[in-house]
């Protein structure tokens, strides 16, 4: 399901963010994914958790910076961050629209 995909993608993204020392963002995303996993389907709690993930990109944590592609000839950690952050944000936005 999209919820499971979002949780898995966010978990992978958090691992990458830990390497970048984004501790506050990781904590916010961890709380949001915990809340998301516990929330009933199509509930206000589920929507709030998804919105918290999106807010991590658009708000104080500024994770949107990781979604921008960098020019490089090889697959690097930066490219992995870009790919994974885009996946998390797109899944969260899609799920928010369906709730």
mmCIF file of C-alpha atoms in Angstrom:
data_model
loop_
_atom_site.group_PDB
_atom_site.id
_atom_site.type_symbol
_atom_site.label_atom_id
_atom_site.label_comp_id
_atom_site.label_asym_id
_atom_site.label_seq_id
_atom_site.Cartn_x
_atom_site.Cartn_y
_atom_site.Cartn_z
ATOM 1 C CA UNK A 1 0.000 0.000 0.000
ATOM 2 C CA UNK A 2 1.016 3.611 -0.311
ATOM 3 C CA UNK A 3 1.261 3.945 3.485
ATOM 4 C CA UNK A 4 3.687 1.016 3.672
ATOM 5 C CA UNK A 5 5.667 2.381 0.724
ATOM 6 C CA UNK A 6 5.886 5.792 2.388
ATOM 7 C CA UNK A 7 7.057 4.306 5.690
ATOM 8 C CA UNK A 8 9.723 2.197 3.949
ATOM 9 C CA UNK A 9 10.913 5.108 1.817
ATOM 10 C CA UNK A 10 11.036 7.411 4.835
ATOM 11 C CA UNK A 11 12.984 4.827 6.833
ATOM 12 C CA UNK A 12 15.591 4.639 4.050
ATOM 13 C CA UNK A 13 15.695 8.429 3.785
ATOM 14 C CA UNK A 14 16.231 8.743 7.547
ATOM 15 C CA UNK A 15 19.298 6.490 7.322
ATOM 16 C CA UNK A 16 20.757 8.796 4.693
ATOM 17 C CA UNK A 17 19.849 11.871 6.735
ATOM 18 C CA UNK A 18 21.605 10.451 9.790
ATOM 19 C CA UNK A 19 24.829 10.412 7.750
ATOM 20 C CA UNK A 20 24.210 14.095 7.014
ATOM 21 C CA UNK A 21 23.800 14.854 10.741
ATOM 22 C CA UNK A 22 20.166 15.947 10.234
ATOM 23 C CA UNK A 23 19.232 14.742 13.718
ATOM 24 C CA UNK A 24 16.229 17.032 14.269
ATOM 25 C CA UNK A 25 14.757 16.172 10.877
ATOM 26 C CA UNK A 26 15.265 12.461 11.544
ATOM 27 C CA UNK A 27 13.500 12.781 14.893
ATOM 28 C CA UNK A 28 10.557 14.576 13.262
ATOM 29 C CA UNK A 29 10.312 11.981 10.477
ATOM 30 C CA UNK A 30 10.635 9.095 12.950
ATOM 31 C CA UNK A 31 7.743 10.459 15.000
ATOM 32 C CA UNK A 32 5.659 10.994 11.866
ATOM 33 C CA UNK A 33 6.253 7.453 10.593
ATOM 34 C CA UNK A 34 5.469 6.000 14.023
ATOM 35 C CA UNK A 35 2.218 7.980 14.069
ATOM 36 C CA UNK A 36 1.471 6.965 10.489
ATOM 37 C CA UNK A 37 1.964 3.275 11.218
ATOM 38 C CA UNK A 38 -0.417 3.485 14.210
ATOM 39 C CA UNK A 39 -3.105 5.613 12.548
ATOM 40 C CA UNK A 40 -6.324 4.095 11.216
ATOM 41 C CA UNK A 41 -6.669 4.256 7.447
ATOM 42 C CA UNK A 42 -8.151 7.502 6.090
ATOM 43 C CA UNK A 43 -8.240 9.066 9.548
ATOM 44 C CA UNK A 44 -7.349 12.562 10.709
ATOM 45 C CA UNK A 45 -4.367 11.033 12.532
ATOM 46 C CA UNK A 46 -3.128 9.490 9.292
ATOM 47 C CA UNK A 47 -3.494 12.797 7.473
ATOM 48 C CA UNK A 48 -1.675 14.636 10.289
ATOM 49 C CA UNK A 49 1.244 12.196 10.105
ATOM 50 C CA UNK A 50 1.502 12.578 6.331
ATOM 51 C CA UNK A 51 1.344 16.351 6.675
ATOM 52 C CA UNK A 52 4.154 16.193 9.261
ATOM 53 C CA UNK A 53 6.337 14.390 6.718
ATOM 54 C CA UNK A 54 5.583 17.007 4.071
ATOM 55 C CA UNK A 55 6.197 19.783 6.606
ATOM 56 C CA UNK A 56 9.701 18.392 7.208
ATOM 57 C CA UNK A 57 10.412 19.164 3.550
ATOM 58 C CA UNK A 58 8.735 22.553 3.404
ATOM 59 C CA UNK A 59 9.229 23.842 6.966
ATOM 60 C CA UNK A 60 12.048 24.355 9.430
ATOM 61 C CA UNK A 61 13.989 21.229 8.443
ATOM 62 C CA UNK A 62 14.212 22.350 4.796
ATOM 63 C CA UNK A 63 14.587 18.825 3.451
ATOM 64 C CA UNK A 64 13.465 20.092 0.046
ATOM 65 C CA UNK A 65 17.134 20.945 -0.545
ATOM 66 C CA UNK A 66 17.840 17.217 -0.862
ATOM 67 C CA UNK A 67 15.344 16.749 -3.690
ATOM 68 C CA UNK A 68 17.298 18.872 -6.162
ATOM 69 C CA UNK A 69 19.428 16.908 -8.606
ATOM 70 C CA UNK A 70 23.140 17.666 -8.699
ATOM 71 C CA UNK A 71 25.278 17.408 -11.802
ATOM 72 C CA UNK A 72 27.500 14.376 -11.469
ATOM 73 C CA UNK A 73 28.732 11.522 -13.621
ATOM 74 C CA UNK A 74 28.332 8.847 -10.978
ATOM 75 C CA UNK A 75 25.772 7.650 -8.485
ATOM 76 C CA UNK A 76 26.731 9.202 -5.190
ATOM 77 C CA UNK A 77 25.243 9.602 -1.751
ATOM 78 C CA UNK A 78 23.967 13.004 -2.883
ATOM 79 C CA UNK A 79 22.110 11.365 -5.758
ATOM 80 C CA UNK A 80 20.693 8.731 -3.419
ATOM 81 C CA UNK A 81 19.506 11.499 -1.085
ATOM 82 C CA UNK A 82 17.896 13.277 -4.010
ATOM 83 C CA UNK A 83 16.170 10.142 -5.246
ATOM 84 C CA UNK A 84 14.966 9.022 -1.826
ATOM 85 C CA UNK A 85 13.777 12.460 -0.715
ATOM 86 C CA UNK A 86 11.793 12.882 -3.927
ATOM 87 C CA UNK A 87 10.222 9.451 -3.415
ATOM 88 C CA UNK A 88 9.188 10.268 0.159
ATOM 89 C CA UNK A 89 7.745 13.647 -0.775
ATOM 90 C CA UNK A 90 5.831 12.303 -3.783
ATOM 91 C CA UNK A 91 4.381 9.376 -1.815
ATOM 92 C CA UNK A 92 3.360 11.669 1.046
ATOM 93 C CA UNK A 93 1.671 14.123 -1.300
ATOM 94 C CA UNK A 94 -0.164 11.315 -3.105
ATOM 95 C CA UNK A 95 -1.345 9.829 0.185
ATOM 96 C CA UNK A 96 -2.462 13.216 1.534
ATOM 97 C CA UNK A 97 -4.682 13.677 -1.539
ATOM 98 C CA UNK A 98 -6.327 10.299 -0.974
ATOM 99 C CA UNK A 99 -7.170 10.827 2.707
#
